[in-house]
Amino acid sequence: MVTMTPIIIEDKQFTAITIALPKTNFMAVTNDKGYIMCGALDVRLLNEKLKERGIIAGRAVGVRTIEQLLEAPLESVTYGAQELGITVGTKGRDALLKMV
């Protein structure tokens, strides 16, 4: 099952996406500039193979819900995210607010 839900963080709108898969969930929170995602995100691929795209994204591991994704410290971030001041350890919620 796929669920898309609008969420508001400090008056800024984002879209939370959850895909229920066998034995796991795929989760992301996005806006038109960037996104944070669960451990399925391959930051190395984005930084190495797709570097020219300047993708703004962060990855949190060990999360099972959107709320956990928002509160978790990011385990890795893309070069594009770093340019916005998003670093490893930034909470998901705070990273999103830097993407507006």
PDB file of C-alpha atoms in Angstrom:
ATOM      1  CA  MET A   1       0.000   0.000   0.000  1.00  0.00           C
ATOM      2  CA  VAL A   2       1.177   3.524  -0.828  1.00  0.00           C
ATOM      3  CA  THR A   3       0.297   6.456   1.415  1.00  0.00           C
ATOM      4  CA  MET A   4       0.942  10.110   0.557  1.00  0.00           C
ATOM      5  CA  THR A   5       0.165  12.631   3.269  1.00  0.00           C
ATOM      6  CA  PRO A   6       0.758  16.382   3.358  1.00  0.00           C
ATOM      7  CA  ILE A   7       2.574  17.478   6.518  1.00  0.00           C
ATOM      8  CA  ILE A   8       3.298  20.958   7.834  1.00  0.00           C
ATOM      9  CA  ILE A   9       6.539  21.833   9.614  1.00  0.00           C
ATOM     10  CA  GLU A  10       6.723  25.418  10.875  1.00  0.00           C
ATOM     11  CA  ASP A  11       4.147  26.563   8.299  1.00  0.00           C
ATOM     12  CA  LYS A  12       6.035  24.866   5.434  1.00  0.00           C
ATOM     13  CA  GLN A  13       4.326  22.100   3.471  1.00  0.00           C
ATOM     14  CA  PHE A  14       5.952  18.767   2.642  1.00  0.00           C
ATOM     15  CA  THR A  15       4.679  15.426   1.394  1.00  0.00           C
ATOM     16  CA  ALA A  16       5.232  12.250   3.413  1.00  0.00           C
ATOM     17  CA  ILE A  17       5.309   9.075   1.352  1.00  0.00           C
ATOM     18  CA  THR A  18       5.182   5.574   2.796  1.00  0.00           C
ATOM     19  CA  ILE A  19       5.243   2.391   0.769  1.00  0.00           C
ATOM     20  CA  ALA A  20       4.473  -0.755   2.742  1.00  0.00           C
ATOM     21  CA  LEU A  21       6.710  -3.544   1.440  1.00  0.00           C
ATOM     22  CA  PRO A  22       7.072  -7.111   2.697  1.00  0.00           C
ATOM     23  CA  LYS A  23       8.922  -6.969   6.041  1.00  0.00           C
ATOM     24  CA  THR A  24       9.837  -3.284   5.679  1.00  0.00           C
ATOM     25  CA  ASN A  25       8.580   0.189   4.809  1.00  0.00           C
ATOM     26  CA  PHE A  26       9.966   2.688   2.330  1.00  0.00           C
ATOM     27  CA  MET A  27       9.579   6.259   3.630  1.00  0.00           C
ATOM     28  CA  ALA A  28      10.404   9.716   2.354  1.00  0.00           C
ATOM     29  CA  VAL A  29       9.446  13.299   3.123  1.00  0.00           C
ATOM     30  CA  THR A  30       9.860  15.719   0.241  1.00  0.00           C
ATOM     31  CA  ASN A  31       9.176  19.145  -1.191  1.00  0.00           C
ATOM     32  CA  ASP A  32      10.056  20.653  -4.558  1.00  0.00           C
ATOM     33  CA  LYS A  33      13.703  21.191  -3.559  1.00  0.00           C
ATOM     34  CA  GLY A  34      14.841  18.012  -1.781  1.00  0.00           C
ATOM     35  CA  TYR A  35      13.991  15.120   0.491  1.00  0.00           C
ATOM     36  CA  ILE A  36      14.917  12.940   3.420  1.00  0.00           C
ATOM     37  CA  MET A  37      14.483   9.213   3.245  1.00  0.00           C
ATOM     38  CA  CYS A  38      14.869   5.955   5.133  1.00  0.00           C
ATOM     39  CA  GLY A  39      17.918   3.706   4.851  1.00  0.00           C
ATOM     40  CA  ALA A  40      16.981   2.633   1.304  1.00  0.00           C
ATOM     41  CA  LEU A  41      18.506   5.851  -0.053  1.00  0.00           C
ATOM     42  CA  ASP A  42      21.889   5.321  -1.732  1.00  0.00           C
ATOM     43  CA  VAL A  43      23.659   8.607  -0.968  1.00  0.00           C
ATOM     44  CA  ARG A  44      26.924   7.327  -2.450  1.00  0.00           C
ATOM     45  CA  LEU A  45      25.203   6.726  -5.791  1.00  0.00           C
ATOM     46  CA  LEU A  46      23.715  10.223  -5.733  1.00  0.00           C
ATOM     47  CA  ASN A  47      27.069  11.789  -4.868  1.00  0.00           C
ATOM     48  CA  GLU A  48      29.151   9.790  -7.332  1.00  0.00           C
ATOM     49  CA  LYS A  49      27.056   8.745 -10.326  1.00  0.00           C
ATOM     50  CA  LEU A  50      24.528  11.594 -10.267  1.00  0.00           C
ATOM     51  CA  LYS A  51      26.705  14.376  -8.837  1.00  0.00           C
ATOM     52  CA  GLU A  52      25.993  16.742 -11.739  1.00  0.00           C
ATOM     53  CA  ARG A  53      22.310  16.784 -10.779  1.00  0.00           C
ATOM     54  CA  GLY A  54      23.001  18.449  -7.419  1.00  0.00           C
ATOM     55  CA  ILE A  55      20.405  16.327  -5.623  1.00  0.00           C
ATOM     56  CA  ILE A  56      19.521  17.587  -2.150  1.00  0.00           C
ATOM     57  CA  ALA A  57      18.812  14.590   0.082  1.00  0.00           C
ATOM     58  CA  GLY A  58      19.544  12.980   3.424  1.00  0.00           C
ATOM     59  CA  ARG A  59      19.319   9.449   4.792  1.00  0.00           C
ATOM     60  CA  ALA A  60      18.256   8.262   8.240  1.00  0.00           C
ATOM     61  CA  VAL A  61      18.632   4.626   9.252  1.00  0.00           C
ATOM     62  CA  GLY A  62      16.692   2.513  11.721  1.00  0.00           C
ATOM     63  CA  VAL A  63      13.439   4.428  11.307  1.00  0.00           C
ATOM     64  CA  ARG A  64      10.042   2.758  11.001  1.00  0.00           C
ATOM     65  CA  THR A  65       7.634   5.695  10.892  1.00  0.00           C
ATOM     66  CA  ILE A  66       7.494   9.154   9.338  1.00  0.00           C
ATOM     67  CA  GLU A  67       7.684  10.717  12.813  1.00  0.00           C
ATOM     68  CA  GLN A  68      10.875   8.765  13.528  1.00  0.00           C
ATOM     69  CA  LEU A  69      12.277   9.898  10.169  1.00  0.00           C
ATOM     70  CA  LEU A  70      11.597  13.524  11.107  1.00  0.00           C
ATOM     71  CA  GLU A  71      13.283  13.165  14.506  1.00  0.00           C
ATOM     72  CA  ALA A  72      16.227  10.953  13.523  1.00  0.00           C
ATOM     73  CA  PRO A  73      19.707  12.342  12.934  1.00  0.00           C
ATOM     74  CA  LEU A  74      20.744  11.951   9.315  1.00  0.00           C
ATOM     75  CA  GLU A  75      23.363   9.262   8.807  1.00  0.00           C
ATOM     76  CA  SER A  76      24.503  10.567   5.421  1.00  0.00           C
ATOM     77  CA  VAL A  77      23.733  13.535   3.172  1.00  0.00           C
ATOM     78  CA  THR A  78      24.392  14.479  -0.436  1.00  0.00           C
ATOM     79  CA  TYR A  79      26.820  17.154  -1.554  1.00  0.00           C
ATOM     80  CA  GLY A  80      23.821  19.276  -2.552  1.00  0.00           C
ATOM     81  CA  ALA A  81      22.473  19.045   0.990  1.00  0.00           C
ATOM     82  CA  GLN A  82      25.869  19.998   2.419  1.00  0.00           C
ATOM     83  CA  GLU A  83      25.795  23.184   0.340  1.00  0.00           C
ATOM     84  CA  LEU A  84      22.632  24.169   2.255  1.00  0.00           C
ATOM     85  CA  GLY A  85      24.305  23.539   5.624  1.00  0.00           C
ATOM     86  CA  ILE A  86      22.763  20.103   6.179  1.00  0.00           C
ATOM     87  CA  THR A  87      25.308  17.813   7.796  1.00  0.00           C
ATOM     88  CA  VAL A  88      25.497  14.291   9.158  1.00  0.00           C
ATOM     89  CA  GLY A  89      23.693  14.378  12.505  1.00  0.00           C
ATOM     90  CA  THR A  90      21.151  17.035  11.475  1.00  0.00           C
ATOM     91  CA  LYS A  91      17.645  15.985  12.499  1.00  0.00           C
ATOM     92  CA  GLY A  92      15.388  15.151   9.558  1.00  0.00           C
ATOM     93  CA  ARG A  93      12.933  17.909  10.472  1.00  0.00           C
ATOM     94  CA  ASP A  94      15.703  20.525  10.605  1.00  0.00           C
ATOM     95  CA  ALA A  95      17.142  19.338   7.291  1.00  0.00           C
ATOM     96  CA  LEU A  96      13.765  19.757   5.609  1.00  0.00           C
ATOM     97  CA  LEU A  97      13.450  23.301   6.898  1.00  0.00           C
ATOM     98  CA  LYS A  98      16.785  24.129   5.233  1.00  0.00           C
ATOM     99  CA  MET A  99      15.327  22.876   1.933  1.00  0.00           C
ATOM    100  CA  VAL A 100      12.679  25.601   1.630  1.00  0.00           C
TER     101      VAL A 100
END
